[in-house]
Amino acid sequence: MSLPVAPSGSAGHDQGSEGHGQGPEAADESLPAAEARRLREEVAQLRKAVESRPVIDQARGVLMASWRCGPDTAWRILVDTSQHTNTKVREIAALLTRATHDRPLPGWLRRAVSASYVRVTRAARENGLSAK
C-alpha cells in the first residue's frame, strides 16, 4: 500500500498527521523499539564473532597442519563438524586449540572431525574441486 506523501516544503499539506492516535503513525511508534532490540542483538552477535575470530583462525591452522589442507577446506571441516555435532564453531575451535597445549582432544570430537574431513574431501572430489 502506498501512502501519499507531501513534497518537502509544502505548506498546509500536513493534515492527517495531527490528532489521529491510530493509523500508520501509531504503528510506526513500535517500530523504533523493535528495531533497536534487533540492532542490539545484532551488535551482540557481531561482538561475539569478533571475539571468537582469533580462536577460529587458530583452529583452522591446526586443521591445515594436521590434515595438510587449505584454509577453505579447514573452514568447511569446522562447519561440517559443527553441524553434525550440534556444537558452535567457536566451541569446536576452542577445543581444537586447547589440544595443542597438552590437553587431550575429546574422543567424540576426534571422531567427528575425522568424519567431517572424509565428507568434505569426498564432496570436493565429487564436485571437481580441490580439497587442498
GROMACS .gro file of N, CA and C in nm:
model
  396
    1MET      N    1   0.084  -0.115   0.000
    1MET     CA    2   0.000   0.000   0.000
    1MET      C    3   0.089   0.122   0.000
    2SER      N    4   0.052   0.221  -0.077
    2SER     CA    5   0.131   0.342  -0.088
    2SER      C    6   0.057   0.456  -0.021
    3LEU      N    7   0.125   0.527   0.067
    3LEU     CA    8   0.065   0.642   0.134
    3LEU      C    9   0.109   0.768   0.063
    4PRO      N   10   0.017   0.861   0.044
    4PRO     CA   11   0.057   0.987  -0.019
    4PRO      C   12   0.149   1.064   0.074
    5VAL      N   13   0.252   1.122   0.018
    5VAL     CA   14   0.347   1.200   0.095
    5VAL      C   15   0.356   1.338   0.032
    6ALA      N   16   0.344   1.440   0.116
    6ALA     CA   17   0.354   1.577   0.066
    6ALA      C   18   0.499   1.609   0.035
    7PRO      N   19   0.524   1.679  -0.073
    7PRO     CA   20   0.661   1.718  -0.103
    7PRO      C   21   0.716   1.805   0.009
    8SER      N   22   0.844   1.797   0.034
    8SER     CA   23   0.901   1.877   0.141
    8SER      C   24   0.886   2.024   0.106
    9GLY      N   25   0.856   2.102   0.211
    9GLY     CA   26   0.839   2.245   0.191
    9GLY      C   27   0.698   2.283   0.152
   10SER      N   28   0.605   2.187   0.138
   10SER     CA   29   0.466   2.219   0.104
   10SER      C   30   0.394   2.262   0.229
   11ALA      N   31   0.350   2.383   0.233
   11ALA     CA   32   0.276   2.433   0.349
   11ALA      C   33   0.133   2.386   0.340
   12GLY      N   34   0.076   2.353   0.457
   12GLY     CA   35  -0.065   2.318   0.461
   12GLY      C   36  -0.094   2.177   0.417
   13HIS      N   37   0.004   2.094   0.392
   13HIS     CA   38  -0.021   1.957   0.347
   13HIS      C   39   0.004   1.855   0.456
   14ASP      N   40   0.002   1.897   0.583
   14ASP     CA   41   0.028   1.801   0.687
   14ASP      C   42  -0.098   1.763   0.763
   15GLN      N   43  -0.216   1.795   0.709
   15GLN     CA   44  -0.336   1.747   0.775
   15GLN      C   45  -0.337   1.596   0.768
   16GLY      N   46  -0.395   1.538   0.870
   16GLY     CA   47  -0.393   1.392   0.879
   16GLY      C   48  -0.282   1.345   0.968
   17SER      N   49  -0.184   1.428   0.998
   17SER     CA   50  -0.078   1.386   1.088
   17SER      C   51  -0.102   1.436   1.229
   18GLU      N   52  -0.207   1.516   1.249
   18GLU     CA   53  -0.238   1.566   1.382
   18GLU      C   54  -0.365   1.501   1.433
   19GLY      N   55  -0.365   1.471   1.564
   19GLY     CA   56  -0.488   1.429   1.629
   19GLY      C   57  -0.534   1.289   1.596
   20HIS      N   58  -0.460   1.212   1.528
   20HIS     CA   59  -0.501   1.076   1.495
   20HIS      C   60  -0.409   0.980   1.570
   21GLY      N   61  -0.458   0.918   1.676
   21GLY     CA   62  -0.378   0.824   1.753
   21GLY      C   63  -0.368   0.688   1.685
   22GLN      N   64  -0.438   0.672   1.577
   22GLN     CA   65  -0.439   0.544   1.506
   22GLN      C   66  -0.380   0.562   1.368
   23GLY      N   67  -0.372   0.457   1.293
   23GLY     CA   68  -0.322   0.465   1.157
   23GLY      C   69  -0.174   0.438   1.150
   24PRO      N   70  -0.111   0.474   1.040
   24PRO     CA   71   0.030   0.444   1.019
   24PRO      C   72   0.121   0.502   1.125
   25GLU      N   73   0.089   0.623   1.176
   25GLU     CA   74   0.176   0.685   1.276
   25GLU      C   75   0.181   0.600   1.403
   26ALA      N   76   0.069   0.545   1.447
   26ALA     CA   77   0.065   0.464   1.569
   26ALA      C   78   0.144   0.335   1.550
   27ALA      N   79   0.135   0.275   1.435
   27ALA     CA   80   0.208   0.151   1.408
   27ALA      C   81   0.359   0.178   1.406
   28ASP      N   82   0.397   0.296   1.356
   28ASP     CA   83   0.539   0.330   1.346
   28ASP      C   84   0.602   0.354   1.483
   29GLU      N   85   0.522   0.386   1.585
   29GLU     CA   86   0.577   0.411   1.717
   29GLU      C   87   0.642   0.286   1.776
   30SER      N   88   0.591   0.168   1.745
   30SER     CA   89   0.650   0.045   1.798
   30SER      C   90   0.772   0.001   1.716
   31LEU      N   91   0.784   0.049   1.596
   31LEU     CA   92   0.895   0.010   1.510
   31LEU      C   93   1.031   0.049   1.567
   32PRO      N   94   1.050   0.169   1.618
   32PRO     CA   95   1.183   0.201   1.670
   32PRO      C   96   1.228   0.110   1.784
   33ALA      N   97   1.138   0.072   1.875
   33ALA     CA   98   1.176  -0.017   1.985
   33ALA      C   99   1.215  -0.154   1.932
   34ALA      N  100   1.138  -0.205   1.839
   34ALA     CA  101   1.168  -0.336   1.781
   34ALA      C  102   1.299  -0.330   1.702
   35GLU      N  103   1.317  -0.222   1.629
   35GLU     CA  104   1.440  -0.207   1.551
   35GLU      C  105   1.561  -0.193   1.644
   36ALA      N  106   1.545  -0.119   1.752
   36ALA     CA  107   1.655  -0.103   1.848
   36ALA      C  108   1.691  -0.237   1.911
   37ARG      N  109   1.591  -0.317   1.943
   37ARG     CA  110   1.615  -0.450   2.000
   37ARG      C  111   1.689  -0.539   1.900
   38ARG      N  112   1.645  -0.534   1.775
   38ARG     CA  113   1.710  -0.614   1.670
   38ARG      C  114   1.856  -0.571   1.653
   39LEU      N  115   1.878  -0.440   1.654
   39LEU     CA  116   2.014  -0.390   1.638
   39LEU      C  117   2.102  -0.427   1.757
   40ARG      N  118   2.048  -0.423   1.879
   40ARG     CA  119   2.125  -0.465   1.997
   40ARG      C  120   2.165  -0.612   1.986
   41GLU      N  121   2.072  -0.695   1.941
   41GLU     CA  122   2.103  -0.837   1.923
   41GLU      C  123   2.210  -0.857   1.817
   42GLU      N  124   2.199  -0.783   1.708
   42GLU     CA  125   2.298  -0.794   1.601
   42GLU      C  126   2.436  -0.750   1.649
   43VAL      N  127   2.442  -0.641   1.725
   43VAL     CA  128   2.569  -0.594   1.779
   43VAL      C  129   2.629  -0.699   1.872
   44ALA      N  130   2.547  -0.760   1.957
   44ALA     CA  131   2.597  -0.864   2.048
   44ALA      C  132   2.653  -0.982   1.968
   45GLN      N  133   2.585  -1.022   1.862
   45GLN     CA  134   2.633  -1.133   1.778
   45GLN      C  135   2.764  -1.095   1.710
   46LEU      N  136   2.772  -0.974   1.660
   46LEU     CA  137   2.895  -0.930   1.593
   46LEU      C  138   3.012  -0.923   1.691
   47ARG      N  139   2.986  -0.876   1.812
   47ARG     CA  140   3.093  -0.872   1.913
   47ARG      C  141   3.143  -1.013   1.944
   48LYS      N  142   3.049  -1.107   1.958
   48LYS     CA  143   3.089  -1.245   1.987
   48LYS      C  144   3.170  -1.301   1.870
   49ALA      N  145   3.130  -1.268   1.748
   49ALA     CA  146   3.204  -1.316   1.630
   49ALA      C  147   3.345  -1.259   1.628
   50VAL      N  148   3.358  -1.129   1.659
   50VAL     CA  149   3.490  -1.067   1.660
   50VAL      C  150   3.578  -1.128   1.768
   51GLU      N  151   3.519  -1.154   1.885
   51GLU     CA  152   3.595  -1.215   1.994
   51GLU      C  153   3.639  -1.357   1.962
   52SER      N  154   3.556  -1.432   1.891
   52SER     CA  155   3.588  -1.573   1.864
   52SER      C  156   3.670  -1.591   1.737
   53ARG      N  157   3.685  -1.487   1.657
   53ARG     CA  158   3.757  -1.500   1.530
   53ARG      C  159   3.901  -1.550   1.546
   54PRO      N  160   3.978  -1.498   1.641
   54PRO     CA  161   4.116  -1.547   1.653
   54PRO      C  162   4.124  -1.697   1.684
   55VAL      N  163   4.040  -1.745   1.772
   55VAL     CA  164   4.047  -1.888   1.806
   55VAL      C  165   4.000  -1.973   1.688
   56ILE      N  166   3.906  -1.923   1.611
   56ILE     CA  167   3.862  -1.996   1.491
   56ILE      C  168   3.974  -2.002   1.389
   57ASP      N  169   4.044  -1.890   1.371
   57ASP     CA  170   4.157  -1.889   1.277
   57ASP      C  171   4.268  -1.984   1.324
   58GLN      N  172   4.292  -1.988   1.456
   58GLN     CA  173   4.392  -2.081   1.509
   58GLN      C  174   4.350  -2.226   1.483
   59ALA      N  175   4.223  -2.255   1.504
   59ALA     CA  176   4.174  -2.390   1.480
   59ALA      C  177   4.186  -2.428   1.333
   60ARG      N  178   4.160  -2.333   1.246
   60ARG     CA  179   4.179  -2.360   1.103
   60ARG      C  180   4.325  -2.396   1.077
   61GLY      N  181   4.417  -2.324   1.141
   61GLY     CA  182   4.559  -2.354   1.127
   61GLY      C  183   4.594  -2.494   1.177
   62VAL      N  184   4.533  -2.532   1.289
   62VAL     CA  185   4.555  -2.667   1.344
   62VAL      C  186   4.508  -2.771   1.243
   63LEU      N  187   4.389  -2.750   1.186
   63LEU     CA  188   4.337  -2.846   1.088
   63LEU      C  189   4.423  -2.847   0.961
   64MET      N  190   4.468  -2.730   0.917
   64MET     CA  191   4.551  -2.724   0.797
   64MET      C  192   4.681  -2.800   0.818
   65ALA      N  193   4.740  -2.789   0.935
   65ALA     CA  194   4.865  -2.860   0.964
   65ALA      C  195   4.840  -3.009   0.982
   66SER      N  196   4.731  -3.043   1.048
   66SER     CA  197   4.702  -3.184   1.078
   66SER      C  198   4.662  -3.262   0.953
   67TRP      N  199   4.580  -3.201   0.870
   67TRP     CA  200   4.526  -3.272   0.754
   67TRP      C  201   4.594  -3.230   0.623
   68ARG      N  202   4.689  -3.139   0.632
   68ARG     CA  203   4.758  -3.088   0.512
   68ARG      C  204   4.656  -3.040   0.408
   69CYS      N  205   4.570  -2.951   0.454
   69CYS     CA  206   4.467  -2.898   0.365
   69CYS      C  207   4.474  -2.746   0.365
   70GLY      N  208   4.399  -2.685   0.276
   70GLY     CA  209   4.397  -2.540   0.265
   70GLY      C  210   4.298  -2.477   0.362
   71PRO      N  211   4.299  -2.345   0.367
   71PRO     CA  212   4.212  -2.275   0.461
   71PRO      C  213   4.063  -2.295   0.434
   72ASP      N  214   4.024  -2.304   0.308
   72ASP     CA  215   3.882  -2.326   0.276
   72ASP      C  216   3.836  -2.463   0.323
   73THR      N  217   3.919  -2.563   0.301
   73THR     CA  218   3.884  -2.698   0.345
   73THR      C  219   3.878  -2.703   0.497
   74ALA      N  220   3.973  -2.639   0.563
   74ALA     CA  221   3.972  -2.636   0.710
   74ALA      C  222   3.843  -2.572   0.760
   75TRP      N  223   3.802  -2.462   0.697
   75TRP     CA  224   3.677  -2.396   0.736
   75TRP      C  225   3.558  -2.489   0.716
   76ARG      N  226   3.554  -2.556   0.602
   76ARG     CA  227   3.442  -2.649   0.576
   76ARG      C  228   3.441  -2.763   0.676
   77ILE      N  229   3.558  -2.809   0.718
   77ILE     CA  230   3.564  -2.914   0.821
   77ILE      C  231   3.506  -2.862   0.952
   78LEU      N  232   3.542  -2.742   0.990
   78LEU     CA  233   3.487  -2.683   1.114
   78LEU      C  234   3.335  -2.671   1.106
   79VAL      N  235   3.286  -2.620   0.996
   79VAL     CA  236   3.141  -2.601   0.980
   79VAL      C  237   3.070  -2.736   0.978
   80ASP      N  238   3.123  -2.830   0.903
   80ASP     CA  239   3.062  -2.963   0.895
   80ASP      C  240   3.060  -3.030   1.033
   81THR      N  241   3.170  -3.020   1.105
   81THR     CA  242   3.176  -3.077   1.239
   81THR      C  243   3.072  -3.010   1.329
   82SER      N  244   3.062  -2.880   1.319
   82SER     CA  245   2.963  -2.805   1.397
   82SER      C  246   2.822  -2.854   1.368
   83GLN      N  247   2.790  -2.866   1.241
   83GLN     CA  248   2.655  -2.908   1.202
   83GLN      C  249   2.624  -3.051   1.244
   84HIS      N  250   2.722  -3.139   1.235
   84HIS     CA  251   2.697  -3.279   1.267
   84HIS      C  252   2.704  -3.310   1.417
   85THR      N  253   2.757  -3.219   1.495
   85THR     CA  254   2.762  -3.242   1.641
   85THR      C  255   2.672  -3.145   1.717
   86ASN      N  256   2.608  -3.055   1.643
   86ASN     CA  257   2.523  -2.953   1.705
   86ASN      C  258   2.601  -2.874   1.810
   87THR      N  259   2.722  -2.835   1.772
   87THR     CA  260   2.812  -2.760   1.859
   87THR      C  261   2.855  -2.635   1.784
   88LYS      N  262   2.860  -2.523   1.850
   88LYS     CA  263   2.901  -2.399   1.785
   88LYS      C  264   3.045  -2.409   1.735
   89VAL      N  265   3.070  -2.348   1.620
   89VAL     CA  266   3.204  -2.349   1.560
   89VAL      C  267   3.306  -2.297   1.660
   90ARG      N  268   3.273  -2.191   1.731
   90ARG     CA  269   3.371  -2.133   1.825
   90ARG      C  270   3.405  -2.230   1.938
   91GLU      N  271   3.309  -2.315   1.978
   91GLU     CA  272   3.336  -2.414   2.083
   91GLU      C  273   3.427  -2.524   2.031
   92ILE      N  274   3.403  -2.568   1.910
   92ILE     CA  275   3.489  -2.669   1.848
   92ILE      C  276   3.629  -2.612   1.831
   93ALA      N  277   3.637  -2.487   1.786
   93ALA     CA  278   3.767  -2.423   1.767
   93ALA      C  279   3.844  -2.414   1.898
   94ALA      N  280   3.774  -2.379   2.006
   94ALA     CA  281   3.841  -2.370   2.136
   94ALA      C  282   3.897  -2.505   2.179
   95LEU      N  283   3.821  -2.612   2.159
   95LEU     CA  284   3.869  -2.746   2.196
   95LEU      C  285   3.988  -2.788   2.110
   96LEU      N  286   3.983  -2.756   1.981
   96LEU     CA  287   4.095  -2.791   1.893
   96LEU      C  288   4.222  -2.717   1.932
   97THR      N  289   4.209  -2.589   1.964
   97THR     CA  290   4.329  -2.513   2.000
   97THR      C  291   4.382  -2.554   2.138
   98ARG      N  292   4.293  -2.590   2.229
   98ARG     CA  293   4.339  -2.638   2.360
   98ARG      C  294   4.419  -2.767   2.347
   99ALA      N  295   4.384  -2.847   2.247
   99ALA     CA  296   4.454  -2.974   2.227
   99ALA      C  297   4.599  -2.952   2.188
  100THR      N  298   4.633  -2.833   2.143
  100THR     CA  299   4.773  -2.805   2.109
  100THR      C  300   4.853  -2.767   2.233
  101HIS      N  301   4.787  -2.753   2.347
  101HIS     CA  302   4.852  -2.714   2.472
  101HIS      C  303   4.843  -2.827   2.574
  102ASP      N  304   4.873  -2.947   2.531
  102ASP     CA  305   4.877  -3.065   2.618
  102ASP      C  306   4.743  -3.101   2.681
  103ARG      N  307   4.636  -3.057   2.621
  103ARG     CA  308   4.504  -3.101   2.666
  103ARG      C  309   4.452  -3.198   2.561
  104PRO      N  310   4.412  -3.316   2.601
  104PRO     CA  311   4.368  -3.413   2.501
  104PRO      C  312   4.240  -3.369   2.429
  105LEU      N  313   4.234  -3.400   2.303
  105LEU     CA  314   4.114  -3.375   2.225
  105LEU      C  315   4.010  -3.478   2.264
  106PRO      N  316   3.891  -3.438   2.300
  106PRO     CA  317   3.788  -3.536   2.336
  106PRO      C  318   3.765  -3.635   2.222
  107GLY      N  319   3.743  -3.760   2.258
  107GLY     CA  320   3.724  -3.865   2.158
  107GLY      C  321   3.610  -3.836   2.062
  108TRP      N  322   3.499  -3.782   2.114
  108TRP     CA  323   3.385  -3.753   2.027
  108TRP      C  324   3.423  -3.650   1.922
  109LEU      N  325   3.508  -3.553   1.961
  109LEU     CA  326   3.547  -3.450   1.865
  109LEU      C  327   3.648  -3.505   1.765
  110ARG      N  328   3.739  -3.590   1.809
  110ARG     CA  329   3.835  -3.652   1.718
  110ARG      C  330   3.761  -3.730   1.610
  111ARG      N  331   3.661  -3.809   1.653
  111ARG     CA  332   3.582  -3.888   1.557
  111ARG      C  333   3.502  -3.798   1.463
  112ALA      N  334   3.443  -3.691   1.520
  112ALA     CA  335   3.360  -3.600   1.440
  112ALA      C  336   3.443  -3.525   1.336
  113VAL      N  337   3.562  -3.480   1.375
  113VAL     CA  338   3.648  -3.408   1.281
  113VAL      C  339   3.696  -3.502   1.171
  114SER      N  340   3.731  -3.624   1.207
  114SER     CA  341   3.774  -3.722   1.105
  114SER      C  342   3.662  -3.749   1.006
  115ALA      N  343   3.541  -3.767   1.057
  115ALA     CA  344   3.426  -3.792   0.969
  115ALA      C  345   3.399  -3.670   0.881
  116SER      N  346   3.413  -3.551   0.937
  116SER     CA  347   3.393  -3.429   0.858
  116SER      C  348   3.497  -3.418   0.748
  117TYR      N  349   3.621  -3.450   0.781
  117TYR     CA  350   3.727  -3.445   0.680
  117TYR      C  351   3.690  -3.537   0.562
  118VAL      N  352   3.643  -3.657   0.593
  118VAL     CA  353   3.606  -3.751   0.488
  118VAL      C  354   3.491  -3.693   0.404
  119ARG      N  355   3.388  -3.639   0.470
  119ARG     CA  356   3.273  -3.584   0.397
  119ARG      C  357   3.314  -3.465   0.311
  120VAL      N  358   3.394  -3.375   0.367
  120VAL     CA  359   3.433  -3.254   0.295
  120VAL      C  360   3.520  -3.288   0.175
  121THR      N  361   3.618  -3.375   0.194
  121THR     CA  362   3.707  -3.407   0.081
  121THR      C  363   3.633  -3.490  -0.025
  122ARG      N  364   3.542  -3.576   0.018
  122ARG     CA  365   3.463  -3.652  -0.079
  122ARG      C  366   3.376  -3.558  -0.162
  123ALA      N  367   3.310  -3.464  -0.096
  123ALA     CA  368   3.226  -3.368  -0.167
  123ALA      C  369   3.310  -3.284  -0.263
  124ALA      N  370   3.429  -3.245  -0.222
  124ALA     CA  371   3.516  -3.167  -0.309
  124ALA      C  372   3.553  -3.246  -0.433
  125ARG      N  373   3.590  -3.374  -0.414
  125ARG     CA  374   3.626  -3.459  -0.529
  125ARG      C  375   3.507  -3.477  -0.622
  126GLU      N  376   3.390  -3.502  -0.563
  126GLU     CA  377   3.270  -3.525  -0.646
  126GLU      C  378   3.231  -3.400  -0.726
  127ASN      N  379   3.267  -3.284  -0.674
  127ASN     CA  380   3.234  -3.159  -0.743
  127ASN      C  381   3.351  -3.104  -0.824
  128GLY      N  382   3.455  -3.185  -0.837
  128GLY     CA  383   3.570  -3.145  -0.917
  128GLY      C  384   3.653  -3.033  -0.855
  129LEU      N  385   3.645  -3.021  -0.722
  129LEU     CA  386   3.721  -2.917  -0.652
  129LEU      C  387   3.840  -2.978  -0.581
  130SER      N  388   3.934  -2.894  -0.549
  130SER     CA  389   4.050  -2.939  -0.474
  130SER      C  390   4.021  -2.927  -0.325
  131ALA      N  391   4.060  -3.028  -0.248
  131ALA     CA  392   4.041  -3.024  -0.103
  131ALA      C  393   4.164  -2.967  -0.035
  132LYS      N  394   4.265  -2.932  -0.110
  132LYS     CA  395   4.390  -2.879  -0.052
  132LYS      C  396   4.389  -2.731  -0.041
   0.00000   0.00000   0.00000
